[in-house]
Amino acid sequence: DAKTTQPTSMDCAEGRAANLPCNHSTISGNEYVYWYRQIHSQGPQYIIHGLKNNETNEMASLIITEDRKSSTLILPHATLRDTAVYYCIVRVGTGGFKTIFGAGTRLFVKA
Amino acid sequence: DTEVTQTPKHLVMGMTNKKSLKCEQHMGHRAMYWYKQKAKKPPELMFVYSYEKLSINESVPSRFSPECPNSSLLNLHLHALQPEDSALYLCASSQVGPHRGSEKLFFGSGTQLSVL
């Protein structure tokens, strides 16, 4: 699976959009970008995933660059409950079971 | 039901003890996973079962013994552990197959293990 690079930590004001970047310059054509988050003392939670197109669900939006070498997770209106570690993962979308977590980005949402 | 249930939530054991961690899901998922997470580190993949057969073993020491007795249950048997094995043990499940999004993982809350 392709390796990802994320900032170690980020701050965001409550109510503002949180934009979390991820670099995956060695991504292959059949590899998806997945985002998970982990709130303290809980198991990771799936947020969103995509292959080429931008994606949106009730939790977040995922913007993938045209060359697929980087992506951005957007939390449109961050709340204090969004404080967590956010993991960007690249993996084969079908038949591959290896979901390998990198170091992630620690997001602090401040009042 | 979209839950993965892990028991116990906390476990303290001595280095000579034998204990088991249990994981259960009723989402019809046919892939189940064990991860180990040390404090302030990302989860590390240990084992993957697919259709009740061991699919991936990430070179885990034999003192950790996984078992998948049926499609809903996953156990991790522990024997002769070391203090450095103290960690949060996470179970996850996912669908298997070619459908888009089928491999998104659902995690339990974990078992916090302390080895004395």
JSON list of C-alpha atoms in Angstrom, two decimals:
[
{"chain": "A", "resi": 1, "resn": "ASP", "atom": "CA", "xyz": [0.00, 0.00, 0.00]},
{"chain": "A", "resi": 2, "resn": "ALA", "atom": "CA", "xyz": [1.13, 3.54, -0.75]},
{"chain": "A", "resi": 3, "resn": "LYS", "atom": "CA", "xyz": [2.64, 5.53, 2.07]},
{"chain": "A", "resi": 4, "resn": "THR", "atom": "CA", "xyz": [0.95, 8.71, 3.29]},
{"chain": "A", "resi": 5, "resn": "THR", "atom": "CA", "xyz": [2.33, 11.88, 4.87]},
{"chain": "A", "resi": 6, "resn": "GLN", "atom": "CA", "xyz": [0.25, 14.05, 7.19]},
{"chain": "A", "resi": 7, "resn": "PRO", "atom": "CA", "xyz": [1.05, 16.99, 9.47]},
{"chain": "A", "resi": 8, "resn": "THR", "atom": "CA", "xyz": [1.60, 15.94, 13.07]},
{"chain": "A", "resi": 9, "resn": "SER", "atom": "CA", "xyz": [-0.98, 18.34, 14.51]},
{"chain": "A", "resi": 10, "resn": "MET", "atom": "CA", "xyz": [-3.37, 21.13, 13.56]},
{"chain": "A", "resi": 11, "resn": "ASP", "atom": "CA", "xyz": [-5.60, 23.60, 15.35]},
{"chain": "A", "resi": 12, "resn": "CYS", "atom": "CA", "xyz": [-9.03, 24.77, 14.28]},
{"chain": "A", "resi": 13, "resn": "ALA", "atom": "CA", "xyz": [-11.51, 27.23, 15.79]},
{"chain": "A", "resi": 14, "resn": "GLU", "atom": "CA", "xyz": [-14.91, 25.85, 16.65]},
{"chain": "A", "resi": 15, "resn": "GLY", "atom": "CA", "xyz": [-17.44, 26.53, 13.89]},
{"chain": "A", "resi": 16, "resn": "ARG", "atom": "CA", "xyz": [-14.78, 26.99, 11.24]},
{"chain": "A", "resi": 17, "resn": "ALA", "atom": "CA", "xyz": [-13.88, 24.49, 8.52]},
{"chain": "A", "resi": 18, "resn": "ALA", "atom": "CA", "xyz": [-11.04, 22.09, 9.32]},
{"chain": "A", "resi": 19, "resn": "ASN", "atom": "CA", "xyz": [-8.92, 21.19, 6.28]},
{"chain": "A", "resi": 20, "resn": "LEU", "atom": "CA", "xyz": [-6.66, 18.21, 6.84]},
{"chain": "A", "resi": 21, "resn": "PRO", "atom": "CA", "xyz": [-4.09, 17.52, 4.09]},
{"chain": "A", "resi": 22, "resn": "CYS", "atom": "CA", "xyz": [-2.57, 14.19, 3.11]},
{"chain": "A", "resi": 23, "resn": "ASN", "atom": "CA", "xyz": [0.19, 13.45, 0.60]},
{"chain": "A", "resi": 24, "resn": "HIS", "atom": "CA", "xyz": [0.22, 10.08, -1.16]},
{"chain": "A", "resi": 25, "resn": "SER", "atom": "CA", "xyz": [2.53, 10.66, -4.10]},
{"chain": "A", "resi": 26, "resn": "THR", "atom": "CA", "xyz": [3.15, 6.94, -4.78]},
{"chain": "A", "resi": 27, "resn": "ILE", "atom": "CA", "xyz": [-0.53, 5.99, -5.00]},
{"chain": "A", "resi": 28, "resn": "SER", "atom": "CA", "xyz": [-1.46, 3.42, -7.66]},
{"chain": "A", "resi": 29, "resn": "GLY", "atom": "CA", "xyz": [-4.43, 3.57, -10.01]},
{"chain": "A", "resi": 30, "resn": "ASN", "atom": "CA", "xyz": [-6.50, 1.02, -8.09]},
{"chain": "A", "resi": 31, "resn": "GLU", "atom": "CA", "xyz": [-5.82, 2.38, -4.62]},
{"chain": "A", "resi": 32, "resn": "TYR", "atom": "CA", "xyz": [-8.47, 4.24, -2.67]},
{"chain": "A", "resi": 33, "resn": "VAL", "atom": "CA", "xyz": [-7.95, 7.04, -0.16]},
{"chain": "A", "resi": 34, "resn": "TYR", "atom": "CA", "xyz": [-9.65, 6.31, 3.17]},
{"chain": "A", "resi": 35, "resn": "TRP", "atom": "CA", "xyz": [-9.99, 8.56, 6.20]},
{"chain": "A", "resi": 36, "resn": "TYR", "atom": "CA", "xyz": [-10.58, 7.35, 9.74]},
{"chain": "A", "resi": 37, "resn": "ARG", "atom": "CA", "xyz": [-10.49, 9.22, 13.02]},
{"chain": "A", "resi": 38, "resn": "GLN", "atom": "CA", "xyz": [-9.86, 8.11, 16.57]},
{"chain": "A", "resi": 39, "resn": "ILE", "atom": "CA", "xyz": [-11.25, 9.97, 19.52]},
{"chain": "A", "resi": 40, "resn": "HIS", "atom": "CA", "xyz": [-9.38, 9.38, 22.76]},
{"chain": "A", "resi": 41, "resn": "SER", "atom": "CA", "xyz": [-9.96, 5.92, 24.28]},
{"chain": "A", "resi": 42, "resn": "GLN", "atom": "CA", "xyz": [-12.20, 4.77, 21.44]},
{"chain": "A", "resi": 43, "resn": "GLY", "atom": "CA", "xyz": [-11.66, 2.60, 18.37]},
{"chain": "A", "resi": 44, "resn": "PRO", "atom": "CA", "xyz": [-11.06, 4.30, 15.01]},
{"chain": "A", "resi": 45, "resn": "GLN", "atom": "CA", "xyz": [-14.15, 5.45, 13.14]},
{"chain": "A", "resi": 46, "resn": "TYR", "atom": "CA", "xyz": [-14.55, 5.40, 9.36]},
{"chain": "A", "resi": 47, "resn": "ILE", "atom": "CA", "xyz": [-15.20, 8.87, 7.89]},
{"chain": "A", "resi": 48, "resn": "ILE", "atom": "CA", "xyz": [-15.07, 8.76, 4.09]},
{"chain": "A", "resi": 49, "resn": "HIS", "atom": "CA", "xyz": [-13.20, 7.29, 1.15]},
{"chain": "A", "resi": 50, "resn": "GLY", "atom": "CA", "xyz": [-12.69, 7.97, -2.56]},
{"chain": "A", "resi": 51, "resn": "LEU", "atom": "CA", "xyz": [-10.85, 6.89, -5.69]},
{"chain": "A", "resi": 52, "resn": "LYS", "atom": "CA", "xyz": [-10.73, 9.80, -8.14]},
{"chain": "A", "resi": 53, "resn": "ASN", "atom": "CA", "xyz": [-13.76, 11.99, -7.64]},
{"chain": "A", "resi": 54, "resn": "ASN", "atom": "CA", "xyz": [-14.49, 14.28, -4.74]},
{"chain": "A", "resi": 55, "resn": "GLU", "atom": "CA", "xyz": [-16.82, 12.76, -2.21]},
{"chain": "A", "resi": 56, "resn": "THR", "atom": "CA", "xyz": [-19.18, 14.14, 0.43]},
{"chain": "A", "resi": 57, "resn": "ASN", "atom": "CA", "xyz": [-21.19, 12.51, 3.17]},
{"chain": "A", "resi": 58, "resn": "GLU", "atom": "CA", "xyz": [-22.86, 13.62, 6.38]},
{"chain": "A", "resi": 59, "resn": "MET", "atom": "CA", "xyz": [-19.54, 13.79, 8.21]},
{"chain": "A", "resi": 60, "resn": "ALA", "atom": "CA", "xyz": [-17.08, 15.34, 5.78]},
{"chain": "A", "resi": 61, "resn": "SER", "atom": "CA", "xyz": [-15.92, 16.07, 2.25]},
{"chain": "A", "resi": 62, "resn": "LEU", "atom": "CA", "xyz": [-12.93, 14.53, 0.52]},
{"chain": "A", "resi": 63, "resn": "ILE", "atom": "CA", "xyz": [-11.10, 16.48, -2.18]},
{"chain": "A", "resi": 64, "resn": "ILE", "atom": "CA", "xyz": [-8.62, 14.47, -4.28]},
{"chain": "A", "resi": 65, "resn": "THR", "atom": "CA", "xyz": [-6.27, 16.27, -6.66]},
{"chain": "A", "resi": 66, "resn": "GLU", "atom": "CA", "xyz": [-6.44, 15.42, -10.34]},
{"chain": "A", "resi": 67, "resn": "ASP", "atom": "CA", "xyz": [-3.08, 13.62, -10.26]},
{"chain": "A", "resi": 68, "resn": "ARG", "atom": "CA", "xyz": [-4.26, 11.78, -7.10]},
{"chain": "A", "resi": 69, "resn": "LYS", "atom": "CA", "xyz": [-1.00, 12.53, -5.31]},
{"chain": "A", "resi": 70, "resn": "SER", "atom": "CA", "xyz": [-2.69, 14.38, -2.48]},
{"chain": "A", "resi": 71, "resn": "SER", "atom": "CA", "xyz": [-6.07, 14.86, -0.84]},
{"chain": "A", "resi": 72, "resn": "THR", "atom": "CA", "xyz": [-7.80, 17.03, 1.75]},
{"chain": "A", "resi": 73, "resn": "LEU", "atom": "CA", "xyz": [-10.39, 16.03, 4.30]},
{"chain": "A", "resi": 74, "resn": "ILE", "atom": "CA", "xyz": [-12.78, 18.87, 5.09]},
{"chain": "A", "resi": 75, "resn": "LEU", "atom": "CA", "xyz": [-14.89, 19.05, 8.22]},
{"chain": "A", "resi": 76, "resn": "PRO", "atom": "CA", "xyz": [-17.17, 21.95, 7.25]},
{"chain": "A", "resi": 77, "resn": "HIS", "atom": "CA", "xyz": [-18.12, 23.21, 10.73]},
{"chain": "A", "resi": 78, "resn": "ALA", "atom": "CA", "xyz": [-15.76, 21.77, 13.31]},
{"chain": "A", "resi": 79, "resn": "THR", "atom": "CA", "xyz": [-17.05, 21.20, 16.84]},
{"chain": "A", "resi": 80, "resn": "LEU", "atom": "CA", "xyz": [-15.20, 20.37, 20.05]},
{"chain": "A", "resi": 81, "resn": "ARG", "atom": "CA", "xyz": [-16.25, 16.74, 19.55]},
{"chain": "A", "resi": 82, "resn": "ASP", "atom": "CA", "xyz": [-14.18, 16.62, 16.34]},
{"chain": "A", "resi": 83, "resn": "THR", "atom": "CA", "xyz": [-10.97, 16.80, 18.39]},
{"chain": "A", "resi": 84, "resn": "ALA", "atom": "CA", "xyz": [-9.28, 13.51, 17.47]},
{"chain": "A", "resi": 85, "resn": "VAL", "atom": "CA", "xyz": [-6.45, 11.87, 15.55]},
{"chain": "A", "resi": 86, "resn": "TYR", "atom": "CA", "xyz": [-7.26, 11.71, 11.83]},
{"chain": "A", "resi": 87, "resn": "TYR", "atom": "CA", "xyz": [-5.69, 8.96, 9.75]},
{"chain": "A", "resi": 88, "resn": "CYS", "atom": "CA", "xyz": [-5.30, 9.08, 5.97]},
{"chain": "A", "resi": 89, "resn": "ILE", "atom": "CA", "xyz": [-4.86, 5.58, 4.52]},
{"chain": "A", "resi": 90, "resn": "VAL", "atom": "CA", "xyz": [-4.30, 4.41, 0.97]},
{"chain": "A", "resi": 91, "resn": "ARG", "atom": "CA", "xyz": [-5.20, 0.86, 0.09]},
{"chain": "A", "resi": 92, "resn": "VAL", "atom": "CA", "xyz": [-6.46, -1.43, -2.61]},
{"chain": "A", "resi": 93, "resn": "GLY", "atom": "CA", "xyz": [-10.22, -1.12, -2.66]},
{"chain": "A", "resi": 94, "resn": "THR", "atom": "CA", "xyz": [-11.12, -4.70, -3.46]},
{"chain": "A", "resi": 95, "resn": "GLY", "atom": "CA", "xyz": [-9.80, -7.85, -1.93]},
{"chain": "A", "resi": 96, "resn": "GLY", "atom": "CA", "xyz": [-7.04, -6.21, 0.08]},
{"chain": "A", "resi": 97, "resn": "PHE", "atom": "CA", "xyz": [-7.32, -6.54, 3.82]},
{"chain": "A", "resi": 98, "resn": "LYS", "atom": "CA", "xyz": [-4.27, -4.60, 4.89]},
{"chain": "A", "resi": 99, "resn": "THR", "atom": "CA", "xyz": [-5.48, -1.33, 6.36]},
{"chain": "A", "resi": 100, "resn": "ILE", "atom": "CA", "xyz": [-2.22, 0.11, 7.63]},
{"chain": "A", "resi": 101, "resn": "PHE", "atom": "CA", "xyz": [-2.37, 3.23, 9.81]},
{"chain": "A", "resi": 102, "resn": "GLY", "atom": "CA", "xyz": [0.27, 5.95, 9.61]},
{"chain": "A", "resi": 103, "resn": "ALA", "atom": "CA", "xyz": [0.99, 8.45, 12.37]},
{"chain": "A", "resi": 104, "resn": "GLY", "atom": "CA", "xyz": [-2.06, 10.61, 11.57]},
{"chain": "A", "resi": 105, "resn": "THR", "atom": "CA", "xyz": [-2.86, 14.26, 12.34]},
{"chain": "A", "resi": 106, "resn": "ARG", "atom": "CA", "xyz": [-3.90, 15.29, 15.83]},
{"chain": "A", "resi": 107, "resn": "LEU", "atom": "CA", "xyz": [-6.65, 17.90, 15.34]},
{"chain": "A", "resi": 108, "resn": "PHE", "atom": "CA", "xyz": [-7.43, 20.23, 18.23]},
{"chain": "A", "resi": 109, "resn": "VAL", "atom": "CA", "xyz": [-10.71, 22.13, 17.92]},
{"chain": "A", "resi": 110, "resn": "LYS", "atom": "CA", "xyz": [-10.70, 25.15, 20.23]},
{"chain": "A", "resi": 111, "resn": "ALA", "atom": "CA", "xyz": [-13.64, 27.17, 21.55]},
{"chain": "B", "resi": 1, "resn": "ASP", "atom": "CA", "xyz": [-26.78, -3.31, 14.50]},
{"chain": "B", "resi": 2, "resn": "THR", "atom": "CA", "xyz": [-23.50, -1.64, 13.46]},
{"chain": "B", "resi": 3, "resn": "GLU", "atom": "CA", "xyz": [-21.53, -2.49, 16.56]},
{"chain": "B", "resi": 4, "resn": "VAL", "atom": "CA", "xyz": [-18.43, -4.47, 17.21]},
{"chain": "B", "resi": 5, "resn": "THR", "atom": "CA", "xyz": [-18.44, -5.58, 20.83]},
{"chain": "B", "resi": 6, "resn": "GLN", "atom": "CA", "xyz": [-15.23, -6.38, 22.68]},
{"chain": "B", "resi": 7, "resn": "THR", "atom": "CA", "xyz": [-14.93, -7.98, 26.09]},
{"chain": "B", "resi": 8, "resn": "PRO", "atom": "CA", "xyz": [-13.50, -7.42, 28.59]},
{"chain": "B", "resi": 9, "resn": "LYS", "atom": "CA", "xyz": [-12.91, -3.66, 28.43]},
{"chain": "B", "resi": 10, "resn": "HIS", "atom": "CA", "xyz": [-9.98, -3.93, 30.84]},
{"chain": "B", "resi": 11, "resn": "LEU", "atom": "CA", "xyz": [-7.74, -6.87, 31.69]},
{"chain": "B", "resi": 12, "resn": "VAL", "atom": "CA", "xyz": [-4.80, -7.23, 34.05]},
{"chain": "B", "resi": 13, "resn": "MET", "atom": "CA", "xyz": [-2.79, -10.42, 33.83]},
{"chain": "B", "resi": 14, "resn": "GLY", "atom": "CA", "xyz": [0.46, -11.85, 35.08]},
{"chain": "B", "resi": 15, "resn": "MET", "atom": "CA", "xyz": [3.16, -13.17, 32.78]},
{"chain": "B", "resi": 16, "resn": "THR", "atom": "CA", "xyz": [2.24, -16.78, 33.56]},
{"chain": "B", "resi": 17, "resn": "ASN", "atom": "CA", "xyz": [-1.50, -16.39, 33.06]},
{"chain": "B", "resi": 18, "resn": "LYS", "atom": "CA", "xyz": [-3.66, -17.53, 30.16]},
{"chain": "B", "resi": 19, "resn": "LYS", "atom": "CA", "xyz": [-6.47, -15.23, 29.15]},
{"chain": "B", "resi": 20, "resn": "SER", "atom": "CA", "xyz": [-8.67, -14.58, 26.12]},
{"chain": "B", "resi": 21, "resn": "LEU", "atom": "CA", "xyz": [-10.07, -11.49, 24.46]},
{"chain": "B", "resi": 22, "resn": "LYS", "atom": "CA", "xyz": [-13.42, -11.75, 22.73]},
{"chain": "B", "resi": 23, "resn": "CYS", "atom": "CA", "xyz": [-14.89, -9.84, 19.81]},
{"chain": "B", "resi": 24, "resn": "GLU", "atom": "CA", "xyz": [-18.39, -10.15, 18.36]},
{"chain": "B", "resi": 25, "resn": "GLN", "atom": "CA", "xyz": [-20.25, -8.58, 15.43]},
{"chain": "B", "resi": 26, "resn": "HIS", "atom": "CA", "xyz": [-23.66, -9.20, 13.89]},
{"chain": "B", "resi": 27, "resn": "MET", "atom": "CA", "xyz": [-23.35, -7.18, 10.70]},
{"chain": "B", "resi": 28, "resn": "GLY", "atom": "CA", "xyz": [-22.75, -10.23, 8.51]},
{"chain": "B", "resi": 29, "resn": "HIS", "atom": "CA", "xyz": [-19.15, -9.20, 7.92]},
{"chain": "B", "resi": 30, "resn": "ARG", "atom": "CA", "xyz": [-16.88, -12.03, 6.79]},
{"chain": "B", "resi": 31, "resn": "ALA", "atom": "CA", "xyz": [-13.53, -10.36, 7.54]},
{"chain": "B", "resi": 32, "resn": "MET", "atom": "CA", "xyz": [-12.35, -9.76, 11.09]},
{"chain": "B", "resi": 33, "resn": "TYR", "atom": "CA", "xyz": [-9.18, -8.11, 12.32]},
{"chain": "B", "resi": 34, "resn": "TRP", "atom": "CA", "xyz": [-7.02, -7.75, 15.41]},
{"chain": "B", "resi": 35, "resn": "TYR", "atom": "CA", "xyz": [-4.97, -4.60, 15.94]},
{"chain": "B", "resi": 36, "resn": "LYS", "atom": "CA", "xyz": [-2.60, -3.64, 18.74]},
{"chain": "B", "resi": 37, "resn": "GLN", "atom": "CA", "xyz": [-2.21, -0.01, 19.79]},
{"chain": "B", "resi": 38, "resn": "LYS", "atom": "CA", "xyz": [0.40, 1.38, 22.16]},
{"chain": "B", "resi": 39, "resn": "ALA", "atom": "CA", "xyz": [-0.17, 4.74, 23.80]},
{"chain": "B", "resi": 40, "resn": "LYS", "atom": "CA", "xyz": [0.15, 7.70, 21.41]},
{"chain": "B", "resi": 41, "resn": "LYS", "atom": "CA", "xyz": [0.89, 5.37, 18.47]},
{"chain": "B", "resi": 42, "resn": "PRO", "atom": "CA", "xyz": [-1.29, 4.30, 15.53]},
{"chain": "B", "resi": 43, "resn": "PRO", "atom": "CA", "xyz": [-2.97, 0.88, 15.51]},
{"chain": "B", "resi": 44, "resn": "GLU", "atom": "CA", "xyz": [-0.77, -1.95, 14.21]},
{"chain": "B", "resi": 45, "resn": "LEU", "atom": "CA", "xyz": [-2.32, -4.80, 12.26]},
{"chain": "B", "resi": 46, "resn": "MET", "atom": "CA", "xyz": [-1.83, -8.22, 13.85]},
{"chain": "B", "resi": 47, "resn": "PHE", "atom": "CA", "xyz": [-4.19, -10.72, 12.20]},
{"chain": "B", "resi": 48, "resn": "VAL", "atom": "CA", "xyz": [-6.92, -10.87, 9.57]},
{"chain": "B", "resi": 49, "resn": "TYR", "atom": "CA", "xyz": [-9.51, -13.62, 9.15]},
{"chain": "B", "resi": 50, "resn": "SER", "atom": "CA", "xyz": [-11.51, -13.98, 5.97]},
{"chain": "B", "resi": 51, "resn": "TYR", "atom": "CA", "xyz": [-14.40, -16.45, 5.91]},
{"chain": "B", "resi": 52, "resn": "GLU", "atom": "CA", "xyz": [-13.17, -17.86, 9.23]},
{"chain": "B", "resi": 53, "resn": "LYS", "atom": "CA", "xyz": [-9.73, -18.66, 7.81]},
{"chain": "B", "resi": 54, "resn": "LEU", "atom": "CA", "xyz": [-6.54, -16.88, 8.83]},
{"chain": "B", "resi": 55, "resn": "SER", "atom": "CA", "xyz": [-5.61, -14.64, 5.91]},
{"chain": "B", "resi": 56, "resn": "ILE", "atom": "CA", "xyz": [-2.88, -12.42, 7.35]},
{"chain": "B", "resi": 57, "resn": "ASN", "atom": "CA", "xyz": [-0.47, -12.88, 10.25]},
{"chain": "B", "resi": 58, "resn": "GLU", "atom": "CA", "xyz": [1.83, -9.88, 10.55]},
{"chain": "B", "resi": 59, "resn": "SER", "atom": "CA", "xyz": [4.67, -11.93, 12.11]},
{"chain": "B", "resi": 60, "resn": "VAL", "atom": "CA", "xyz": [2.99, -11.84, 15.51]},
{"chain": "B", "resi": 61, "resn": "PRO", "atom": "CA", "xyz": [4.71, -13.83, 18.32]},
{"chain": "B", "resi": 62, "resn": "SER", "atom": "CA", "xyz": [3.14, -17.20, 19.07]},
{"chain": "B", "resi": 63, "resn": "ARG", "atom": "CA", "xyz": [2.15, -16.10, 22.58]},
{"chain": "B", "resi": 64, "resn": "PHE", "atom": "CA", "xyz": [-0.78, -14.45, 20.74]},
{"chain": "B", "resi": 65, "resn": "SER", "atom": "CA", "xyz": [-3.11, -17.07, 19.27]},
{"chain": "B", "resi": 66, "resn": "PRO", "atom": "CA", "xyz": [-6.14, -15.97, 17.25]},
{"chain": "B", "resi": 67, "resn": "GLU", "atom": "CA", "xyz": [-9.25, -18.03, 16.71]},
{"chain": "B", "resi": 68, "resn": "CYS", "atom": "CA", "xyz": [-12.35, -17.48, 14.61]},
{"chain": "B", "resi": 69, "resn": "PRO", "atom": "CA", "xyz": [-14.91, -20.10, 15.70]},
{"chain": "B", "resi": 70, "resn": "ASN", "atom": "CA", "xyz": [-17.69, -18.71, 13.50]},
{"chain": "B", "resi": 71, "resn": "SER", "atom": "CA", "xyz": [-18.49, -15.75, 11.27]},
{"chain": "B", "resi": 72, "resn": "SER", "atom": "CA", "xyz": [-19.58, -13.56, 14.19]},
{"chain": "B", "resi": 73, "resn": "LEU", "atom": "CA", "xyz": [-16.87, -14.29, 16.74]},
{"chain": "B", "resi": 74, "resn": "LEU", "atom": "CA", "xyz": [-13.17, -13.60, 16.98]},
{"chain": "B", "resi": 75, "resn": "ASN", "atom": "CA", "xyz": [-10.98, -14.53, 19.92]},
{"chain": "B", "resi": 76, "resn": "LEU", "atom": "CA", "xyz": [-7.41, -13.70, 20.84]},
{"chain": "B", "resi": 77, "resn": "HIS", "atom": "CA", "xyz": [-5.83, -16.17, 23.24]},
{"chain": "B", "resi": 78, "resn": "LEU", "atom": "CA", "xyz": [-2.99, -14.82, 25.35]},
{"chain": "B", "resi": 79, "resn": "HIS", "atom": "CA", "xyz": [-0.30, -16.89, 27.06]},
{"chain": "B", "resi": 80, "resn": "ALA", "atom": "CA", "xyz": [3.03, -16.04, 28.68]},
{"chain": "B", "resi": 81, "resn": "LEU", "atom": "CA", "xyz": [2.82, -12.38, 27.73]},
{"chain": "B", "resi": 82, "resn": "GLN", "atom": "CA", "xyz": [5.50, -9.83, 28.51]},
{"chain": "B", "resi": 83, "resn": "PRO", "atom": "CA", "xyz": [5.02, -6.39, 30.10]},
{"chain": "B", "resi": 84, "resn": "GLU", "atom": "CA", "xyz": [5.76, -4.79, 26.70]},
{"chain": "B", "resi": 85, "resn": "ASP", "atom": "CA", "xyz": [2.61, -6.47, 25.37]},
{"chain": "B", "resi": 86, "resn": "SER", "atom": "CA", "xyz": [0.55, -4.07, 27.48]},
{"chain": "B", "resi": 87, "resn": "ALA", "atom": "CA", "xyz": [-1.57, -2.12, 25.00]},
{"chain": "B", "resi": 88, "resn": "LEU", "atom": "CA", "xyz": [-5.07, -1.47, 23.68]},
{"chain": "B", "resi": 89, "resn": "TYR", "atom": "CA", "xyz": [-6.22, -4.41, 21.57]},
{"chain": "B", "resi": 90, "resn": "LEU", "atom": "CA", "xyz": [-8.74, -3.46, 18.93]},
{"chain": "B", "resi": 91, "resn": "CYS", "atom": "CA", "xyz": [-11.02, -5.73, 16.95]},
{"chain": "B", "resi": 92, "resn": "ALA", "atom": "CA", "xyz": [-12.55, -4.70, 13.63]},
{"chain": "B", "resi": 93, "resn": "SER", "atom": "CA", "xyz": [-14.76, -6.21, 10.96]},
{"chain": "B", "resi": 94, "resn": "SER", "atom": "CA", "xyz": [-15.57, -5.49, 7.34]},
{"chain": "B", "resi": 95, "resn": "GLN", "atom": "CA", "xyz": [-17.39, -6.88, 4.37]},
{"chain": "B", "resi": 96, "resn": "VAL", "atom": "CA", "xyz": [-15.48, -8.93, 1.82]},
{"chain": "B", "resi": 97, "resn": "GLY", "atom": "CA", "xyz": [-15.94, -8.54, -1.90]},
{"chain": "B", "resi": 98, "resn": "PRO", "atom": "CA", "xyz": [-15.71, -6.36, -4.94]},
{"chain": "B", "resi": 99, "resn": "HIS", "atom": "CA", "xyz": [-18.30, -3.80, -3.92]},
{"chain": "B", "resi": 100, "resn": "ARG", "atom": "CA", "xyz": [-17.08, -0.27, -3.62]},
{"chain": "B", "resi": 101, "resn": "GLY", "atom": "CA", "xyz": [-16.58, 0.65, 0.01]},
{"chain": "B", "resi": 102, "resn": "SER", "atom": "CA", "xyz": [-16.87, -2.91, 1.15]},
{"chain": "B", "resi": 103, "resn": "GLU", "atom": "CA", "xyz": [-13.60, -2.80, 3.05]},
{"chain": "B", "resi": 104, "resn": "LYS", "atom": "CA", "xyz": [-14.43, 0.05, 5.39]},
{"chain": "B", "resi": 105, "resn": "LEU", "atom": "CA", "xyz": [-13.63, -1.18, 8.83]},
{"chain": "B", "resi": 106, "resn": "PHE", "atom": "CA", "xyz": [-15.88, -1.04, 11.86]},
{"chain": "B", "resi": 107, "resn": "PHE", "atom": "CA", "xyz": [-13.93, -1.03, 15.12]},
{"chain": "B", "resi": 108, "resn": "GLY", "atom": "CA", "xyz": [-14.79, -2.01, 18.65]},
{"chain": "B", "resi": 109, "resn": "SER", "atom": "CA", "xyz": [-13.77, 0.13, 21.63]},
{"chain": "B", "resi": 110, "resn": "GLY", "atom": "CA", "xyz": [-10.93, -2.20, 22.49]},
{"chain": "B", "resi": 111, "resn": "THR", "atom": "CA", "xyz": [-9.59, -4.11, 25.47]},
{"chain": "B", "resi": 112, "resn": "GLN", "atom": "CA", "xyz": [-7.00, -2.27, 27.56]},
{"chain": "B", "resi": 113, "resn": "LEU", "atom": "CA", "xyz": [-4.51, -4.96, 28.58]},
{"chain": "B", "resi": 114, "resn": "SER", "atom": "CA", "xyz": [-1.94, -4.60, 31.34]},
{"chain": "B", "resi": 115, "resn": "VAL", "atom": "CA", "xyz": [0.68, -7.33, 31.80]},
{"chain": "B", "resi": 116, "resn": "LEU", "atom": "CA", "xyz": [2.38, -7.33, 35.20]}
]
